[in-house]
PDB file of C-alpha atoms in Angstrom:
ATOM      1  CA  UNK D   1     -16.337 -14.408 177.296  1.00 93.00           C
ATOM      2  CA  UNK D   2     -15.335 -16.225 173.777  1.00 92.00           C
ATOM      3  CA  UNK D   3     -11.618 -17.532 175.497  1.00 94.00           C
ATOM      4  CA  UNK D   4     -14.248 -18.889 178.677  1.00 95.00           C
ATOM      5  CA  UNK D   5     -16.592 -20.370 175.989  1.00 96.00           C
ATOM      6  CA  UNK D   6     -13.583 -21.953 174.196  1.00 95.00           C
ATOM      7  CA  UNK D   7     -11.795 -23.289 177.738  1.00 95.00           C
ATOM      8  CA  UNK D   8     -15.412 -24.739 178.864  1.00 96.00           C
ATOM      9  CA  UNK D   9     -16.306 -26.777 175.430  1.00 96.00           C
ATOM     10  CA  UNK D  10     -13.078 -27.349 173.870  1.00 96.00           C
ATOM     11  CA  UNK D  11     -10.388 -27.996 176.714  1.00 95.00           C
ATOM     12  CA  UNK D  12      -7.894 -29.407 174.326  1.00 96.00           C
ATOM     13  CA  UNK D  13      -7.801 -25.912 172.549  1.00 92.00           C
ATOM     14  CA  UNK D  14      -5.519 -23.048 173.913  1.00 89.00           C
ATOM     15  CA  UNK D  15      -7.081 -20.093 173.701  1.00 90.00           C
ATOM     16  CA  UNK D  16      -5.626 -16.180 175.227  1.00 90.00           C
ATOM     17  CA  UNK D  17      -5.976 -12.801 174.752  1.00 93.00           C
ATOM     18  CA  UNK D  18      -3.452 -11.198 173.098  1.00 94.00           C
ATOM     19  CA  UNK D  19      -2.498  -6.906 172.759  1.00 95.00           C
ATOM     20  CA  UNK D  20      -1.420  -7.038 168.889  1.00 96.00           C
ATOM     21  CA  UNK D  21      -2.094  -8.340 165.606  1.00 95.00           C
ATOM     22  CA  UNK D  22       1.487  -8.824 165.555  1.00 97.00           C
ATOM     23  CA  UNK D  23       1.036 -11.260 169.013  1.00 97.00           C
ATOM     24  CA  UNK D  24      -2.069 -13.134 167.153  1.00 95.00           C
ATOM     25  CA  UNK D  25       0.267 -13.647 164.193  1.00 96.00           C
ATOM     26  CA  UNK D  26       3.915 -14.675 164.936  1.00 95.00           C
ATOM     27  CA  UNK D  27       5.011 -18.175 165.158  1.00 91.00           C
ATOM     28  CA  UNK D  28       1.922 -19.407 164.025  1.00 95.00           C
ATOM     29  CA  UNK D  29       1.791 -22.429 161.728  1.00 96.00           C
ATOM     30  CA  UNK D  30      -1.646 -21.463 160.569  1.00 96.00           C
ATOM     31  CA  UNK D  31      -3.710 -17.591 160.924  1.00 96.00           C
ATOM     32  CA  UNK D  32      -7.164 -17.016 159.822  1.00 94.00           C
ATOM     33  CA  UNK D  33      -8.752 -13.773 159.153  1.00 93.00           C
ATOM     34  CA  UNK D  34     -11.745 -13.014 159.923  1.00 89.00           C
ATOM     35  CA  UNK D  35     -12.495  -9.091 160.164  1.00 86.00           C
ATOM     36  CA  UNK D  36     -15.123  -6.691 159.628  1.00 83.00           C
ATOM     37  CA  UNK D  37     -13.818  -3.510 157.950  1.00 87.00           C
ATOM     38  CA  UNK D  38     -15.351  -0.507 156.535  1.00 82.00           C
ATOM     39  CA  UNK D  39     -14.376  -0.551 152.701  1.00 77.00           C
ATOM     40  CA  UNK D  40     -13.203   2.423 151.066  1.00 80.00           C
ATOM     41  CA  UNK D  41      -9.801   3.064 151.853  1.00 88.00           C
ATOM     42  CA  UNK D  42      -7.462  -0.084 152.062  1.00 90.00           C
ATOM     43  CA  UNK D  43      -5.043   1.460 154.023  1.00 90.00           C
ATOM     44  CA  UNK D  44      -7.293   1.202 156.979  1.00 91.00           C
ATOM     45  CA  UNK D  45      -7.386  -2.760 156.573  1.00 93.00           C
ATOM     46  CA  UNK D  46      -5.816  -4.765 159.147  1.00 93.00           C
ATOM     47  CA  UNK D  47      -1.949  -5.266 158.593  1.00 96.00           C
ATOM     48  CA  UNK D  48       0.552  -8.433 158.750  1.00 97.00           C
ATOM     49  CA  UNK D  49       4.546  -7.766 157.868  1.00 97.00           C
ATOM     50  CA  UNK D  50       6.335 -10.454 156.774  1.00 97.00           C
ATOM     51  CA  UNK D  51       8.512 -10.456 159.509  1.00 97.00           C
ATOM     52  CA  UNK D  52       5.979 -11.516 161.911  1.00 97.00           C
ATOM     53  CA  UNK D  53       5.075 -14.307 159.794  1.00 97.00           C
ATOM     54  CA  UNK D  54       6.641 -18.264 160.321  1.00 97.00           C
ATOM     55  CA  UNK D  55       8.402 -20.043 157.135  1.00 97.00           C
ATOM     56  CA  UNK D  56       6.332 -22.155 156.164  1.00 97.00           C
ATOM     57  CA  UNK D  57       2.328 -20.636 157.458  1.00 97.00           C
ATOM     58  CA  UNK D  58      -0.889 -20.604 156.225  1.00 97.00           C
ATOM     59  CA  UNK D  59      -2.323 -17.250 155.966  1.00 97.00           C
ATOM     60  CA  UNK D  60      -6.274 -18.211 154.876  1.00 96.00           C
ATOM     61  CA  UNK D  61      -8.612 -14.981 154.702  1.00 94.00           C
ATOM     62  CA  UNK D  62     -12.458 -15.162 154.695  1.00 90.00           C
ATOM     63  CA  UNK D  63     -11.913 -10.706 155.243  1.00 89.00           C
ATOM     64  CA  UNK D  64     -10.249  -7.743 154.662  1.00 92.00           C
ATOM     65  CA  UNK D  65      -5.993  -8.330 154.914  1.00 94.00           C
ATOM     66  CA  UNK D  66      -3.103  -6.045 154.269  1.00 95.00           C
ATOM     67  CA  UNK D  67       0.175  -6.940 153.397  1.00 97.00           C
ATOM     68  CA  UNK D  68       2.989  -5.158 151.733  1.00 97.00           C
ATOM     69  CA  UNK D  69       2.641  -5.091 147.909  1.00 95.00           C
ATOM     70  CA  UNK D  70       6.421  -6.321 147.260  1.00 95.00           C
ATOM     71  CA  UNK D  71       5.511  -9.450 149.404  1.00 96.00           C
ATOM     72  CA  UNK D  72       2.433 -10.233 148.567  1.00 95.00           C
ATOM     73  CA  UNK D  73       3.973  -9.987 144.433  1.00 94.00           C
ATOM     74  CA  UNK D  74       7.072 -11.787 145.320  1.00 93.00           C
ATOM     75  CA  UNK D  75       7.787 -13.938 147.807  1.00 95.00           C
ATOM     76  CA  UNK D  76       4.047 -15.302 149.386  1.00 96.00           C
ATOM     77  CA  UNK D  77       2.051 -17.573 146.687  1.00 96.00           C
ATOM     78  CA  UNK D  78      -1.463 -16.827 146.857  1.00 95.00           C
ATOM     79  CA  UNK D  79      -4.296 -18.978 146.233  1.00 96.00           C
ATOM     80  CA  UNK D  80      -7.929 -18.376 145.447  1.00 94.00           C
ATOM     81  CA  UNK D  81     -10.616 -20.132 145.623  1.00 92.00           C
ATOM     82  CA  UNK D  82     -11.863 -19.077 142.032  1.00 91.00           C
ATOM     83  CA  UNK D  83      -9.068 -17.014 139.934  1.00 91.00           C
ATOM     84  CA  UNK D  84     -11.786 -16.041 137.366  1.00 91.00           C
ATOM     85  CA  UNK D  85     -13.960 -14.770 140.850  1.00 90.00           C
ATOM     86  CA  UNK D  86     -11.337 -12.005 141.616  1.00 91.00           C
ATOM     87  CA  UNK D  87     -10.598 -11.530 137.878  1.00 91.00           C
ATOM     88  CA  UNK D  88     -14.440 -10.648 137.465  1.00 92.00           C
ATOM     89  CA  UNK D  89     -14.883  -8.278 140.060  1.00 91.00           C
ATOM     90  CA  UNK D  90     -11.596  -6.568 139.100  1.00 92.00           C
ATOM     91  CA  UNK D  91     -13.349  -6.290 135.603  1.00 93.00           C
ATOM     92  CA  UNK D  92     -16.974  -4.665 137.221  1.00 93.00           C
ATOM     93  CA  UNK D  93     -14.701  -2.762 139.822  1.00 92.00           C
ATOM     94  CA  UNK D  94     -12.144  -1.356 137.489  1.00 90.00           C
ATOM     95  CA  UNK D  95      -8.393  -0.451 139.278  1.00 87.00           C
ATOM     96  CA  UNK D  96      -8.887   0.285 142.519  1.00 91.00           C
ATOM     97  CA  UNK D  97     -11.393  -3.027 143.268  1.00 93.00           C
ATOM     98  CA  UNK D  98      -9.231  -3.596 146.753  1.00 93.00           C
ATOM     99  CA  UNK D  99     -10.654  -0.440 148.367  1.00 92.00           C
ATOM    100  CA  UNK D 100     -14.402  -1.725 147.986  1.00 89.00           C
ATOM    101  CA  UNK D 101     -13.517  -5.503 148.196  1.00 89.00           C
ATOM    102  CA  UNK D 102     -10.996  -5.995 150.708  1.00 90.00           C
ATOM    103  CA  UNK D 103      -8.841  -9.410 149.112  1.00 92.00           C
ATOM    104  CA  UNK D 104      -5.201  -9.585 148.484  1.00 94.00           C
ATOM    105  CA  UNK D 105      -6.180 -11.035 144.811  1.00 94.00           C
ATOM    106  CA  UNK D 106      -7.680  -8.134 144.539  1.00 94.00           C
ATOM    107  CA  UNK D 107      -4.647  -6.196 145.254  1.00 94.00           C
ATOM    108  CA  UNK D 108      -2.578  -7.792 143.017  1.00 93.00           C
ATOM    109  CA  UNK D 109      -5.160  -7.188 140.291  1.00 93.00           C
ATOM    110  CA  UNK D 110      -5.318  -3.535 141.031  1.00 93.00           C
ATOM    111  CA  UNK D 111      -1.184  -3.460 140.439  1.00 92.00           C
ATOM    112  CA  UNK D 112      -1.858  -4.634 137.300  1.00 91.00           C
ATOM    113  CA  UNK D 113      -4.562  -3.238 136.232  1.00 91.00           C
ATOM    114  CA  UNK D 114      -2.376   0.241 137.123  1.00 90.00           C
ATOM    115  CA  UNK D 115       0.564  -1.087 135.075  1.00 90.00           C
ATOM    116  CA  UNK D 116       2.964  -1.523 138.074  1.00 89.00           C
ATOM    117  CA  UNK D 117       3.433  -5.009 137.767  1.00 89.00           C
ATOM    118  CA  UNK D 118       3.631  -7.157 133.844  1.00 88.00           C
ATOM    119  CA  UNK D 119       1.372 -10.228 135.334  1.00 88.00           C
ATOM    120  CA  UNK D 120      -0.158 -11.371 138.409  1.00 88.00           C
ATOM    121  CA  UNK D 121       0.819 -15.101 139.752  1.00 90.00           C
ATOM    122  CA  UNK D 122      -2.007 -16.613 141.399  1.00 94.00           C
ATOM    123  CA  UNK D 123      -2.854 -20.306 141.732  1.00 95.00           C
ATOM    124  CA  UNK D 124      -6.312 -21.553 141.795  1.00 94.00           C
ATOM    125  CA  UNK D 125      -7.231 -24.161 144.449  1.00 93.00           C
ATOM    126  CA  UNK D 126      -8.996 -26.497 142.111  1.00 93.00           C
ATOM    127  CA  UNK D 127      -5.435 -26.941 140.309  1.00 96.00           C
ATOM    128  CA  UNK D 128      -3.808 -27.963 143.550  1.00 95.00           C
ATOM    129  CA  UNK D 129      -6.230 -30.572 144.528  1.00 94.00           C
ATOM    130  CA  UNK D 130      -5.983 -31.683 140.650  1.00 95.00           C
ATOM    131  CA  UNK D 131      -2.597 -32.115 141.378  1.00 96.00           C
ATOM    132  CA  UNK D 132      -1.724 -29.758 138.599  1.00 97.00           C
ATOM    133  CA  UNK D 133       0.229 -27.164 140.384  1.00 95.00           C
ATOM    134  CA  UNK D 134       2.392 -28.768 143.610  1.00 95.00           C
ATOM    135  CA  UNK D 135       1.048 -28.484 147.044  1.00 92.00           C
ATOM    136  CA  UNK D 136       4.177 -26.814 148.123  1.00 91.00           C
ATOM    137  CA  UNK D 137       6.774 -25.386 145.770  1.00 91.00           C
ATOM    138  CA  UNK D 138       9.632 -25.095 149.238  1.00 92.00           C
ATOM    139  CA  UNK D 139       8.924 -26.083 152.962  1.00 91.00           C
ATOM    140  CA  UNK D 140       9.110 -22.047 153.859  1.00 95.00           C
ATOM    141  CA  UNK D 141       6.993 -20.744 151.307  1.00 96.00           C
ATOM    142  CA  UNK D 142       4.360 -18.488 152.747  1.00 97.00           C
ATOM    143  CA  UNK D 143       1.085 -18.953 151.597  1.00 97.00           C
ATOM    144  CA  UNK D 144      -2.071 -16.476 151.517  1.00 97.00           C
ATOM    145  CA  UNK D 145      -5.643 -18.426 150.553  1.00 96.00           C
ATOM    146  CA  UNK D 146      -8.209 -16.226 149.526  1.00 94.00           C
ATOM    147  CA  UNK D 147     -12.057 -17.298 150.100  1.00 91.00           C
ATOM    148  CA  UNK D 148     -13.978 -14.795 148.393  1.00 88.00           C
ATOM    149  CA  UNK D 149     -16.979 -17.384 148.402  1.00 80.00           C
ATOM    150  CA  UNK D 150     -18.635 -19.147 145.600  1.00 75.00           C
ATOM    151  CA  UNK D 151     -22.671 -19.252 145.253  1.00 76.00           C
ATOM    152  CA  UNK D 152     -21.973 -23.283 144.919  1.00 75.00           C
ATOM    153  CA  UNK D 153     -20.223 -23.047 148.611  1.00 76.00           C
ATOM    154  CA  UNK D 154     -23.592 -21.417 149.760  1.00 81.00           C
ATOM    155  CA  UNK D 155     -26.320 -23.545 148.140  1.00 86.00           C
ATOM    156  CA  UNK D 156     -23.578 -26.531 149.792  1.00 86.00           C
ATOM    157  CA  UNK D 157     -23.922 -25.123 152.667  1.00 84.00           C
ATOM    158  CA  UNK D 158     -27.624 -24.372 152.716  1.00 89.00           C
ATOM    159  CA  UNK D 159     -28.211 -27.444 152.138  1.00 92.00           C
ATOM    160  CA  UNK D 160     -26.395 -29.061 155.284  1.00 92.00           C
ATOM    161  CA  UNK D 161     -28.585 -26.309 157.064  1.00 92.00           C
ATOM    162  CA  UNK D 162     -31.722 -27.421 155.931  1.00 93.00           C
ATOM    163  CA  UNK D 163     -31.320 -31.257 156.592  1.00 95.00           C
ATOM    164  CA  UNK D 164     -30.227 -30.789 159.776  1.00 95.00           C
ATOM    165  CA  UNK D 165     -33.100 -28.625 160.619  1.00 95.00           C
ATOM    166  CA  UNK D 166     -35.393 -31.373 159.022  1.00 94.00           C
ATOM    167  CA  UNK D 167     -33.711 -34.194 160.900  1.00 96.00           C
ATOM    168  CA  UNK D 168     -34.115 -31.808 164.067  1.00 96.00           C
ATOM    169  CA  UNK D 169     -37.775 -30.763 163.159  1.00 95.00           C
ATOM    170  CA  UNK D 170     -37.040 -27.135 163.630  1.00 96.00           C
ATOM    171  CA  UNK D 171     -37.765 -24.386 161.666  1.00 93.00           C
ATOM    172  CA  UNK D 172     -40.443 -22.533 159.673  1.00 90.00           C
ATOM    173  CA  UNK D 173     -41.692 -23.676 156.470  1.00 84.00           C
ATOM    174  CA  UNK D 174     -42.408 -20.914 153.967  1.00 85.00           C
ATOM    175  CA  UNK D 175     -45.249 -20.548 151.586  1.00 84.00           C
ATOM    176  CA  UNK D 176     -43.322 -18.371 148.693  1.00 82.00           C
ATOM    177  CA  UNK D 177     -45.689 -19.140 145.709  1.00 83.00           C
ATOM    178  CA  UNK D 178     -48.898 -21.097 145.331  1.00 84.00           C
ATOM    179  CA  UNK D 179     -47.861 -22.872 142.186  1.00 84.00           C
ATOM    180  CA  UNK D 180     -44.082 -22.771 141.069  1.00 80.00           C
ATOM    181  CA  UNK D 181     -43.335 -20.515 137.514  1.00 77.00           C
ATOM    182  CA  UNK D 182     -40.890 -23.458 136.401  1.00 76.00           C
ATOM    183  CA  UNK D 183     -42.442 -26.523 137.304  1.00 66.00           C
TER     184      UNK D 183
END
């Protein structure tokens, strides 16, 4: 029903069914991931080799994502959102953080918080668009965005929601308090 929903509003967009996540994934210049996993054991998380990966793609994940430790440490850059984010909950977490929150940061933390790896290389998105780290370092790099979410993304966010719902004059309005505590 989602590829018929796709092919009826958004002709220009090839959409298909495919058997693996290996079939989702190769060739593709860009792959987003977007699962629902039960936390607990990474293991279980969905998996991408870097074989089935193109030179040159986008991996960005919103979800839980596997990927083999010697890859993800030494040949894909990785990007987050918010370094300090996946630093944090590594910190609250303690070594083993990927089984409960399900980011390749958080992998890479967990190697180093367990000593198998001297530092962790990860670039923080604010530094590209600051032009302080490149874009690109090579045309084939591999690249693996993590979007663990910011509160600032969802009061953004929120916002757009609400003044489109004013502008549509939908919605409920909420009585929460009779006089504000801050005001």
């Amino acid at each position: 029903s989602f590829i018929q929903y796709v092919h009826e509003n958004y002709p220009s967009v090839e959409a298909f069914e495919v058997d693996s996540i290996e079939d989702a994934v190769r060739d593709c210049d860009i792959v987003s991931i977007a699962t629902s996993v039960a936390t607990g054991d990474h293991m279980t998380y969905p998996y991408i080799a870097e074989e089935w990966i193109k030179p040159g793609a986008l991996i960005e994940t919103t979800a839980a994502l596997r990927v083999d430790d010697d890859f993800l440490l030494n040949r894909a850059r990785v990007v987050a959102d918010n370094v300090k984010l996946y630093e944090s909950w590594e910190e609250e977490f303690g070594p083993g953080a990927y089984d409960s929150i399900y980011y390749p940061v958080l992998r890479m933390e967990d190697l180093l918080a367990e000593g198998k790896v001297p530092s962790v290389n990860v670039d923080d998105i604010a530094d590209i668009i600051l032009g302080n780290v490149p874009v690109h370092r090579n045309p084939n790099e591999i690249t693996i965005y993590n979007i663990g979410g910011m509160p600032v993304e969802d009061i953004a966010w929120g916002t757009m929601c609400y003044r489109k719902a004013v502008e549509l004059g939908i919605g409920t309005k909420l009585n929460l308090w009779d006089v504000p505590d801050l005001a």
